XYZ file of C-alpha atoms in Angstrom:
703
model
C 39.510 -77.417 29.464
C 40.662 -75.537 32.551
C 41.892 -72.702 30.379
C 38.551 -72.677 28.551
C 36.538 -72.629 31.776
C 38.763 -69.866 33.118
C 38.202 -67.780 29.967
C 34.442 -68.249 30.250
C 34.608 -67.239 33.897
C 36.542 -64.074 33.022
C 34.063 -63.164 30.256
C 31.060 -63.639 32.557
C 32.805 -61.567 35.222
C 33.384 -58.739 32.725
C 29.788 -58.969 31.547
C 28.463 -58.779 35.111
C 30.781 -55.864 35.814
C 29.584 -54.033 32.680
C 25.936 -54.622 33.581
C 26.634 -53.270 37.030
C 28.162 -50.118 35.609
C 25.212 -49.630 33.233
C 22.538 -50.237 35.856
C 24.110 -48.857 39.002
C 26.596 -46.189 37.903
C 24.864 -44.831 34.723
C 21.364 -46.115 35.297
C 19.819 -42.772 36.215
C 21.331 -41.046 33.153
C 19.977 -43.672 30.774
C 16.597 -43.558 32.465
C 16.455 -39.763 32.027
C 17.374 -40.130 28.358
C 14.543 -42.596 27.819
C 12.044 -40.397 29.637
C 13.330 -37.089 28.240
C 10.743 -34.868 26.589
C 10.882 -31.495 24.870
C 8.547 -28.531 25.198
C 7.959 -26.900 21.827
C 5.845 -23.777 21.340
C 4.021 -23.121 18.080
C 1.481 -20.622 16.775
C -1.675 -22.156 15.379
C -4.797 -20.994 13.597
C -5.592 -18.346 11.032
C -7.106 -15.401 12.910
C -8.945 -12.908 10.689
C -7.492 -9.477 10.035
C -9.042 -6.396 11.553
C -11.814 -4.619 9.694
C -11.424 -1.240 7.995
C -14.121 1.430 8.421
C -14.666 4.843 6.889
C -14.959 7.956 9.080
C -18.659 7.320 9.752
C -17.999 3.714 10.835
C -19.263 2.113 7.648
C -17.442 -1.177 7.070
C -15.451 -0.974 3.827
C -13.077 -3.945 4.220
C -14.235 -7.082 6.000
C -13.533 -10.819 6.189
C -15.697 -13.611 4.801
C -15.417 -17.052 6.479
C -14.489 -19.983 4.262
C -14.018 -23.727 4.748
C -10.425 -24.925 4.925
C -8.496 -28.186 5.232
C -5.144 -28.119 7.041
C -2.264 -30.470 7.742
C 0.129 -30.413 10.685
C 3.209 -32.626 10.669
C 5.254 -33.527 13.702
C 9.019 -33.296 13.970
C 9.334 -37.033 13.397
C 6.869 -37.405 10.530
C 8.545 -39.216 7.631
C 7.946 -38.552 3.901
C 6.403 -41.987 3.330
C 3.921 -41.350 6.167
C 2.994 -37.995 4.629
C 2.586 -39.651 1.241
C 0.249 -42.243 2.727
C -1.958 -39.509 4.210
C -1.851 -37.514 0.958
C -3.162 -40.514 -0.987
C -6.097 -40.931 1.400
C -6.910 -37.226 1.330
C -6.787 -37.146 -2.485
C -9.657 -39.618 -2.562
C -11.836 -37.213 -0.554
C -11.198 -33.798 -2.155
C -10.467 -32.263 -5.533
C -7.105 -30.501 -5.699
C -5.838 -27.889 -8.147
C -2.678 -29.165 -9.879
C -1.727 -26.062 -11.878
C 1.011 -24.932 -9.481
C 2.984 -28.166 -9.664
C 6.514 -27.514 -10.950
C 8.941 -29.830 -12.723
C 11.025 -29.974 -9.540
C 7.932 -31.104 -7.620
C 7.462 -33.873 -10.185
C 11.104 -34.943 -9.889
C 11.031 -35.145 -6.095
C 7.761 -37.023 -6.162
C 9.011 -39.495 -8.787
C 12.090 -40.304 -6.686
C 9.900 -40.852 -3.612
C 7.401 -43.100 -5.392
C 9.961 -45.051 -7.468
C 12.700 -45.906 -4.955
C 14.101 -48.968 -6.798
C 14.355 -47.141 -10.134
C 15.782 -44.079 -8.403
C 18.507 -46.202 -6.787
C 19.631 -47.465 -10.197
C 20.188 -43.911 -11.474
C 23.503 -43.710 -9.595
C 25.961 -46.625 -9.796
C 27.707 -48.188 -6.789
C 31.067 -47.106 -8.210
C 29.934 -43.452 -8.298
C 28.663 -43.685 -4.755
C 31.960 -45.246 -3.575
C 33.999 -42.471 -5.205
C 31.916 -39.890 -3.376
C 32.250 -41.742 -0.059
C 36.023 -42.039 -0.515
C 36.320 -38.273 -1.016
C 37.554 -37.076 2.395
C 36.631 -33.482 1.541
C 32.933 -34.345 1.621
C 30.851 -34.871 4.728
C 28.169 -37.559 4.875
C 25.432 -34.995 4.281
C 27.298 -33.577 1.270
C 27.686 -37.096 -0.149
C 23.935 -37.681 0.156
C 23.166 -34.301 -1.429
C 25.429 -35.082 -4.379
C 23.804 -38.476 -4.872
C 20.338 -36.899 -4.765
C 21.337 -34.216 -7.256
C 22.721 -36.841 -9.628
C 19.400 -38.669 -9.411
C 17.494 -35.477 -10.189
C 19.704 -34.754 -13.185
C 19.125 -38.225 -14.623
C 15.336 -38.301 -14.366
C 13.917 -38.179 -17.878
C 11.107 -35.992 -19.170
C 9.153 -39.172 -19.797
C 9.438 -40.049 -16.111
C 8.045 -36.782 -14.776
C 5.252 -36.676 -17.350
C 4.100 -40.202 -16.546
C 1.701 -39.221 -13.735
C -2.027 -39.520 -14.346
C -4.616 -37.041 -13.030
C -5.149 -38.904 -9.752
C -1.409 -39.061 -9.061
C -1.054 -35.361 -9.798
C -3.708 -34.567 -7.192
C -1.767 -36.635 -4.653
C 1.383 -34.756 -5.659
C -0.355 -31.388 -5.261
C -1.460 -32.337 -1.738
C 1.947 -33.770 -0.823
C 3.546 -30.571 -2.111
C 1.456 -28.512 0.320
C 2.290 -30.891 3.167
C 5.965 -29.974 2.777
C 5.606 -26.191 2.697
C 4.877 -25.554 6.381
C 6.855 -25.821 9.595
C 6.648 -28.796 11.941
C 3.752 -28.430 14.433
C 2.412 -25.461 12.449
C -0.857 -26.042 10.549
C -0.496 -25.613 6.801
C -3.548 -24.762 4.687
C -3.959 -27.440 2.042
C -7.133 -26.111 0.469
C -9.278 -23.085 1.290
C -10.665 -22.095 -2.093
C -13.823 -23.834 -3.210
C -13.966 -26.356 -0.371
C -17.468 -27.784 -0.663
C -19.712 -28.897 2.186
C -19.443 -32.473 0.884
C -15.643 -32.338 0.996
C -15.694 -30.983 4.545
C -18.034 -33.801 5.592
C -15.973 -36.551 3.946
C -12.718 -35.283 5.460
C -14.300 -34.873 8.905
C -15.522 -38.487 8.834
C -12.020 -39.785 8.049
C -9.849 -37.629 10.306
C -8.894 -40.630 12.447
C -7.379 -42.316 9.370
C -5.322 -39.263 8.365
C -2.952 -38.151 11.153
C -2.269 -34.407 10.980
C -5.272 -33.518 8.802
C -7.930 -31.215 10.219
C -10.877 -29.079 9.084
C -11.222 -25.463 10.147
C -12.579 -22.055 9.172
C -10.392 -19.657 7.229
C -11.141 -16.148 5.836
C -10.685 -13.927 2.834
C -10.876 -10.162 2.382
C -14.062 -8.664 0.961
C -14.649 -5.083 -0.173
C -18.045 -3.505 0.446
C -17.446 -0.717 -2.080
C -15.923 -2.698 -4.926
C -12.911 -1.025 -6.524
C -13.445 2.336 -4.815
C -10.143 3.506 -3.299
C -8.786 0.001 -3.919
C -5.237 1.090 -4.756
C -5.028 2.918 -1.403
C -6.622 0.174 0.688
C -3.913 -2.158 -0.598
C -3.686 -5.932 -0.882
C -3.135 -8.944 1.334
C -1.041 -11.916 0.250
C -2.709 -15.311 -0.026
C -1.714 -18.319 2.066
C 0.024 -19.662 -1.045
C 2.023 -16.458 -1.578
C 2.861 -16.049 2.099
C 5.480 -13.492 3.069
C 6.889 -11.186 0.353
C 10.306 -12.568 -0.642
C 12.069 -9.242 -0.090
C 10.716 -8.976 3.469
C 11.014 -12.575 4.657
C 13.836 -11.884 7.104
C 12.161 -8.916 8.760
C 8.827 -10.725 9.101
C 10.265 -14.008 10.384
C 12.246 -12.021 12.962
C 8.857 -10.814 14.257
C 7.575 -14.366 14.590
C 5.725 -14.733 11.274
C 5.572 -18.077 9.487
C 6.529 -18.260 5.808
C 2.951 -18.972 4.747
C 1.349 -16.209 6.845
C -0.793 -13.675 5.021
C 0.358 -10.073 5.326
C -0.520 -6.698 3.887
C 1.592 -6.109 0.804
C 0.720 -2.515 -0.090
C -0.554 0.812 1.258
C -3.110 0.748 4.128
C -2.952 -3.030 4.542
C 0.857 -2.856 4.657
C 1.199 0.420 6.576
C -0.967 -0.885 9.418
C 0.049 -4.554 9.233
C 1.072 -4.618 12.896
C -2.415 -3.372 13.808
C -4.575 -5.350 11.389
C -2.901 -8.737 11.785
C -4.607 -11.195 14.089
C -2.960 -12.980 17.008
C -2.585 -16.721 16.542
C -3.205 -18.989 19.462
C 0.025 -20.136 21.089
C 0.250 -23.837 21.952
C 2.974 -25.640 23.863
C 3.596 -29.212 22.665
C 5.256 -31.800 24.881
C 7.146 -34.099 22.521
C 9.187 -37.243 22.901
C 11.518 -38.176 20.076
C 9.496 -35.952 17.772
C 6.125 -37.447 18.711
C 3.547 -35.280 20.454
C 2.575 -36.545 23.893
C 0.536 -33.607 25.113
C -0.445 -30.080 24.115
C -1.424 -27.068 26.222
C -2.974 -23.729 25.233
C -0.629 -20.934 26.316
C -2.330 -17.918 24.751
C -5.673 -17.588 23.011
C -5.826 -16.162 19.500
C -7.931 -13.218 18.410
C -8.672 -11.160 15.317
C -6.684 -8.057 14.459
C -7.551 -4.563 15.596
C -9.877 -2.454 13.462
C -8.739 0.652 11.587
C -11.074 3.610 11.086
C -10.094 5.786 8.129
C -10.639 9.516 7.758
C -12.230 8.999 4.347
C -15.919 9.688 3.792
C -16.607 6.730 1.526
C -19.849 8.152 0.170
C -18.047 11.357 -0.793
C -15.186 9.272 -2.198
C -17.536 7.378 -4.503
C -19.197 10.581 -5.702
C -15.870 12.315 -6.364
C -14.619 9.282 -8.276
C -17.756 9.375 -10.390
C -17.267 13.099 -11.117
C -13.619 12.642 -12.089
C -14.460 9.692 -14.328
C -17.202 11.634 -16.091
C -15.221 14.831 -16.653
C -12.018 13.045 -17.576
C -13.912 10.842 -20.011
C -15.554 13.850 -21.653
C -12.243 15.626 -22.178
C -10.393 12.503 -23.347
C -13.112 12.020 -25.976
C -11.973 15.335 -27.494
C -8.737 13.691 -28.617
C -7.996 16.494 -31.089
C -7.811 18.901 -28.143
C -6.281 16.532 -25.572
C -4.278 13.769 -27.291
C -2.049 13.153 -24.242
C -4.642 13.423 -21.473
C -4.990 10.164 -19.552
C -5.327 11.040 -15.851
C -6.773 13.380 -13.240
C -6.451 13.756 -9.472
C -8.418 15.189 -6.544
C -7.461 15.485 -2.871
C -9.964 16.818 -0.316
C -8.939 17.308 3.305
C -9.909 19.066 6.503
C -7.481 22.031 6.601
C -7.490 22.118 10.419
C -6.913 18.430 11.176
C -5.236 17.045 8.047
C -7.863 14.305 7.754
C -8.149 13.098 4.156
C -11.832 13.161 3.237
C -11.316 11.940 -0.317
C -8.327 11.079 -2.481
C -9.074 10.216 -6.072
C -6.901 9.366 -9.021
C -8.125 7.996 -12.332
C -5.965 6.858 -15.212
C -6.546 5.296 -18.609
C -4.483 2.183 -19.349
C -4.572 -0.384 -22.131
C -5.983 -3.804 -21.344
C -4.823 -7.072 -22.885
C -7.016 -6.393 -25.936
C -5.365 -3.053 -26.556
C -8.476 -1.158 -25.471
C -8.289 1.793 -23.076
C -9.973 1.368 -19.721
C -10.108 3.646 -16.694
C -8.468 2.377 -13.532
C -8.074 3.579 -9.977
C -4.865 5.594 -9.509
C -5.484 7.227 -6.140
C -1.943 6.414 -5.078
C -0.807 8.869 -7.763
C -2.035 11.701 -5.518
C 1.189 11.344 -3.518
C 3.469 9.211 -5.719
C 3.408 11.309 -8.920
C 4.279 14.990 -9.432
C 3.500 17.622 -12.058
C 4.033 21.301 -12.889
C 1.231 23.045 -11.006
C 1.303 26.399 -12.807
C -0.143 29.538 -11.234
C -1.634 27.656 -8.281
C 1.707 28.268 -6.498
C 1.536 32.067 -6.847
C 0.136 32.413 -3.340
C 3.378 30.885 -2.056
C 5.378 33.273 -4.265
C 3.638 36.338 -2.830
C 4.110 35.072 0.730
C 7.769 34.350 0.026
C 8.097 37.956 -1.099
C 6.661 39.081 2.241
C 8.833 36.707 4.268
C 12.048 37.819 2.562
C 11.169 41.469 2.952
C 11.211 42.013 -0.820
C 7.471 42.639 -1.131
C 5.176 44.742 1.009
C 1.441 44.448 1.598
C -0.541 46.127 -1.173
C 2.587 46.857 -3.254
C 1.845 47.620 -6.921
C 3.965 46.564 -9.858
C 3.801 47.353 -13.557
C 2.645 44.430 -15.716
C 4.367 44.548 -19.089
C 6.391 42.039 -21.158
C 9.987 41.532 -19.970
C 13.178 40.469 -21.711
C 15.171 38.136 -19.459
C 18.413 36.918 -20.981
C 17.028 37.432 -24.467
C 13.814 35.539 -23.673
C 10.468 37.321 -23.663
C 8.426 36.807 -20.479
C 4.889 38.097 -20.077
C 1.544 37.435 -18.417
C -0.959 35.110 -20.016
C -3.474 37.907 -20.574
C -3.337 41.153 -22.545
C -2.155 43.685 -19.960
C -3.521 46.568 -22.031
C -7.007 45.541 -20.908
C -7.493 47.686 -17.820
C -4.764 49.101 -15.601
C -1.237 47.742 -16.011
C -0.460 48.550 -12.387
C -1.491 45.681 -10.144
C -1.308 45.181 -6.395
C -0.773 41.802 -4.752
C -4.480 40.912 -4.474
C -5.172 41.902 -8.077
C -2.127 39.941 -9.244
C -3.541 36.810 -7.636
C -7.055 37.489 -8.901
C -6.084 37.694 -12.576
C -2.958 35.504 -12.158
C -0.329 37.989 -13.284
C 2.907 36.314 -14.321
C 4.879 39.555 -14.476
C 4.026 40.450 -10.872
C 5.504 37.107 -9.777
C 8.521 37.550 -12.090
C 9.375 40.888 -10.532
C 8.879 39.487 -7.036
C 11.313 36.654 -7.825
C 13.846 39.108 -9.295
C 13.696 41.147 -6.104
C 14.335 38.017 -4.062
C 17.332 37.319 -6.349
C 18.607 40.918 -5.943
C 18.574 41.175 -9.722
C 18.548 44.468 -11.602
C 16.658 44.770 -14.869
C 14.771 47.330 -16.869
C 11.949 47.191 -19.383
C 12.871 45.048 -22.399
C 16.500 44.680 -21.218
C 18.355 41.551 -20.118
C 19.176 40.951 -16.455
C 22.325 42.667 -15.200
C 22.880 41.037 -11.797
C 21.468 37.795 -10.407
C 21.958 35.785 -7.169
C 21.670 32.019 -7.751
C 20.907 31.480 -4.053
C 17.423 32.728 -4.884
C 16.511 29.173 -5.950
C 17.256 27.844 -2.434
C 15.614 30.861 -0.824
C 12.367 30.382 -2.726
C 12.342 26.604 -2.358
C 13.050 26.805 1.357
C 10.112 29.168 1.798
C 7.890 27.042 -0.457
C 8.695 24.055 1.743
C 7.035 25.800 4.687
C 3.761 25.201 2.825
C 4.631 21.586 1.945
C 5.716 22.230 -1.640
C 8.672 20.069 -2.659
C 8.918 18.207 0.665
C 7.405 15.149 2.305
C 3.864 15.951 3.461
C 3.955 13.211 6.106
C 1.003 11.257 4.698
C 0.776 7.928 6.562
C 1.177 5.797 3.433
C 4.371 4.334 1.927
C 5.982 5.498 -1.308
C 5.442 9.265 -1.145
C 7.538 11.311 -3.564
C 8.972 14.740 -2.753
C 8.289 15.923 -6.281
C 11.116 17.036 -8.538
C 13.407 20.056 -8.453
C 14.748 21.447 -11.712
C 18.562 21.095 -11.892
C 19.550 24.236 -13.838
C 20.119 27.748 -12.425
C 19.179 30.375 -14.993
C 17.323 33.668 -14.475
C 14.501 32.617 -16.772
C 14.057 29.347 -14.872
C 13.830 31.232 -11.592
C 10.904 33.133 -13.075
C 9.356 29.842 -14.191
C 9.736 28.575 -10.626
C 7.798 31.604 -9.369
C 4.785 30.738 -11.542
C 4.854 26.949 -11.024
C 6.419 25.951 -14.337
C 9.747 24.506 -13.198
C 9.571 22.316 -10.078
C 7.044 19.473 -9.864
C 4.599 18.955 -6.988
C 2.156 16.210 -6.025
C -1.599 16.772 -5.668
C -1.163 15.950 -1.955
C 1.452 18.693 -1.565
C -0.888 21.186 -3.231
C -3.688 20.191 -0.847
C -1.400 20.661 2.157
C -0.243 24.022 0.788
C -3.748 25.445 0.310
C -4.790 24.053 3.710
C -1.983 26.045 5.353
C -3.326 29.220 3.747
C -6.905 28.348 4.727
C -6.244 27.506 8.394
C -4.216 30.589 9.254
C -0.666 29.489 8.445
C -0.214 26.012 9.931
C 1.196 23.154 7.863
C -0.804 20.147 9.052
C 0.313 16.584 8.427
C -2.263 14.828 6.215
C -3.352 11.389 7.374
C -5.786 8.673 6.355
C -5.919 6.703 9.622
C -8.361 8.257 12.086
C -8.581 5.670 14.874
C -7.498 2.201 15.902
C -10.058 0.154 17.807
C -10.181 -3.228 19.493
C -12.037 -5.983 17.571
C -15.811 -5.622 17.519
C -17.758 -7.509 20.156
C -21.189 -7.480 18.539
C -22.874 -7.003 15.195
C -23.770 -3.326 15.600
C -20.878 -2.035 17.685
C -17.139 -1.677 17.307
C -14.652 -1.968 20.106
C -13.214 0.841 22.236
C -10.602 3.251 20.881
C -7.023 2.086 21.302
C -5.399 5.013 19.503
C -6.677 8.289 18.096
C -4.673 10.031 15.389
C -4.733 13.652 16.489
C -3.809 16.631 14.267
C -0.072 17.201 13.974
C 1.313 20.645 13.169
C 4.545 20.289 11.201
C 5.419 23.978 11.211
C 4.006 27.480 11.415
C 4.504 29.631 8.317
C 6.654 32.628 9.155
C 4.212 35.355 8.073
C 1.969 37.782 9.904
C -1.799 37.339 9.896
C -2.112 40.528 7.874
C 0.192 39.161 5.181
C -1.643 35.847 5.126
C -4.982 37.636 4.853
C -3.726 39.418 1.723
C -3.240 36.086 -0.015
C -6.533 34.777 1.351
C -8.255 37.845 -0.079
C -6.491 37.268 -3.380
C -7.825 33.711 -3.461
C -11.274 35.041 -2.598
C -11.114 37.401 -5.568
C -10.174 34.508 -7.856
C -13.586 33.009 -7.058
C -15.579 36.254 -6.782
C -13.725 39.149 -8.439
C -14.823 40.687 -11.729
C -11.673 39.301 -13.393
C -11.193 36.239 -11.184
C -10.028 33.188 -13.131
C -12.563 30.915 -11.363
C -15.414 33.404 -10.944
C -17.663 31.649 -13.469
C -17.606 28.519 -11.339
C -17.823 29.852 -7.778
C -19.241 33.364 -7.585
C -22.834 32.087 -7.358
C -22.121 28.977 -5.292
C -24.221 28.322 -2.198
C -21.012 28.371 -0.136
C -18.403 31.131 0.099
C -15.368 29.811 -1.790
C -11.729 30.790 -2.263
C -9.590 29.359 -5.061
C -6.478 29.645 -7.223
C -6.239 28.227 -10.713
C -3.110 27.206 -12.570
C -1.948 26.394 -16.083
C 1.575 25.150 -16.835
C 3.327 24.506 -20.126
C 4.564 20.953 -20.616
C 6.399 19.566 -23.650
C 5.795 15.943 -24.570
C 8.463 15.336 -27.156
C 8.261 18.423 -29.309
C 4.554 18.968 -28.736
C 3.493 21.729 -26.334
C 0.677 20.714 -24.015
C -0.634 22.127 -20.724
C -1.317 20.995 -17.168
C -4.332 22.578 -15.470
C -4.829 22.770 -11.715
C -7.155 24.357 -9.196
C -6.779 24.612 -5.437
C -9.219 26.137 -2.958
C -11.227 25.927 0.232
C -14.604 26.829 1.741
C -16.280 28.440 3.516
C -13.958 31.411 3.209
C -14.569 32.782 6.722
C -14.430 29.413 8.485
C -12.771 26.803 6.214
C -13.819 23.198 6.742
C -12.709 21.633 3.459
C -9.679 22.268 1.241
C -8.892 20.608 -2.059
C -6.534 20.312 -5.000
C -7.438 19.295 -8.546
C -4.652 18.326 -10.966
C -5.250 17.433 -14.619
C -1.914 16.788 -16.385
C -1.606 17.314 -20.149
C -5.218 18.446 -20.315
C -5.099 20.227 -23.681
C -3.055 21.633 -26.556
C -4.454 24.975 -27.684
C -8.026 25.523 -26.613
C -7.991 26.067 -22.854
C -10.557 23.671 -21.296
C -12.153 24.165 -17.925
C -12.058 20.508 -16.914
C -10.067 21.347 -13.775
C -12.548 24.045 -12.771
C -15.563 21.909 -13.600
C -14.248 19.070 -11.454
C -13.502 21.477 -8.592
C -16.975 23.025 -8.700
C -18.752 19.680 -8.848
C -16.787 18.087 -5.972
C -17.359 21.110 -3.740
C -21.057 21.165 -4.560
C -21.233 17.465 -3.752
C -19.381 17.895 -0.462
C -21.828 20.477 0.854
C -24.799 18.539 -0.534
C -23.739 15.349 1.263
C -22.974 17.298 4.421
C -26.516 18.680 4.445
C -27.983 15.199 3.895
C -25.864 13.768 6.685
C -26.949 16.512 9.080
C -30.609 15.863 8.268
C -30.175 12.110 8.865
C -28.095 12.641 12.008
C -25.150 10.741 10.534
C -22.676 13.363 11.707
C -23.601 12.582 15.301
C -20.797 10.529 16.822
C -22.147 10.672 20.357
C -23.245 7.029 20.185
C -19.808 5.619 20.784
C -18.969 2.480 18.846
C -22.132 2.284 16.740
C -21.600 0.553 13.413
C -23.475 2.103 10.519
C -24.427 0.788 7.119
C -24.300 2.777 3.903
C -27.419 3.141 1.816
C -28.101 0.089 -0.329
C -27.429 1.942 -3.543
C -23.942 2.755 -2.289
C -22.936 -0.810 -1.484
C -21.188 -3.012 -3.996
C -20.223 -6.501 -2.878
C -16.953 -7.808 -4.265
C -15.865 -11.163 -2.912
C -13.097 -11.684 -5.453
C -9.970 -13.020 -3.804
C -6.672 -11.169 -3.942
């Protein structure tokens, strides 16, 4: 008994000593652990993107508010708690179940059938995994879970009724967001009744909330839609190929971002700022929350485009392209046409139009917007480049102002080369202006041969030839923007295409625009450089960036103004440049000008240069037709390029010239109307304007 009492005494002494250590020595540490909290910051809300305006401050892309239901889970929220909330919410709203995958069904079946799920893996299999020293505890659990997934039958995952599938669809959305970050559960078709029912039961559904979301709306329908770009939905979230770069900037996986063109190019500007909240948590539970930074909508972008002009030019291209396509016996390959109109002094894009026929699901042809093709696709431009050829002759010292050359067929390497017209009609001796007026091929051939230091005589093959002439001509062409990046502020621009071979005959083709390929945007930049006195101006579609609007009829102050950017000055004298300008003037006004029928009686003083290029599609010879120009001649304010690939086979159409004439007529007509209405007056800073009713098309279709 004494030994027993002594043992009890020793045990009580040890217990008292241990309690003393816990309370006295380590008491403060344990108390801090119990009271320890964490401060966690999170971005909340769904701020609307900035608006997009045209150059006259007409809203062309806006946001429409929409009801939304969200769910925010804490760091300690358990799956069974989320499932309980999902079941309550499913009784209050209708949920789309089309996006449920087989894996979603498997996970949900395991969660809702725990006893059956446990039987899918035997105790012996679990013990073997636990006895494997190469596996960690987490790896053991993952292997067990995977074995359960593999053993779920098709009958199991197809056993859910409609009500259970709606719960699954909601539960699926609960799991897609981050902890403490609201996840949109439903924002499409949320009715007023659903909002009311959910609002009344918020206290019974921890984490659920009702809010206002937004979607993009387009005031002008499909006009310029391919350039305006797209925005991902909350379901799509971040593009998979850009997840890392966006998350590094603080984006959440389910954030909506611009995925193409203007919306993508100016994502950093258009995106809204979410409100930043600091949560004070204890063991994953939220004790308190504080607003750190208020959210706001994105900044507004003002484009250089005149949307009324854009709509009219699109209409003209559609009409003329449709007429020519209908003549399938003349134009069996024709399916597209392009127009670029820009201010030659500032580089502001006034209109960029591309139209293309494609087959729909029924196999029927339908016309679609292809404005992005103005800088992402390239074609042989034909004689439109001859102004650059003449100027290259001047710059290399191989051609002098007013120099005459004899226009007659040539034999280059056994291949006959001649002008498109019958040189016997009128004088065969042409100067530089006349060569541009009637588009003499031979004049350009001989200029190119001089640049190549080649020697040749009438009807005889070339004797000597310098292959560096290709680089010499291309380097000089690039001063105008031909064959190089124009600098347009949109992604995906192509440089065009340079022919790979180096033969004398191909050098001559290069000189008349039938070898290298150029984009309609490059042609517009090239003719603008000739119009403005020799400056290659960077084209751009963004005019201004402004703070979010503060009232219904005003936009915010300017944050950034996109000023004209000169990329380079063409290395020619004003006298040399004037020769080419005069040649372009004669094209539109001369007695033998190739565009005189369209422009000589126009109300404005025009300059132009037409082009036709041979193009083989398979073994069939077809032609590209182009036209570039500007007006007024003495004080240019608008320059343009028209490109119609594969426009015809034999009979030469004037679809390129008709389009050019109509768009220029429309430009000056709309300018006069705008002046009469005072719409060109920008003195009232920040005033928001509304296009005429007949010009507005509402399109609230989601992305």
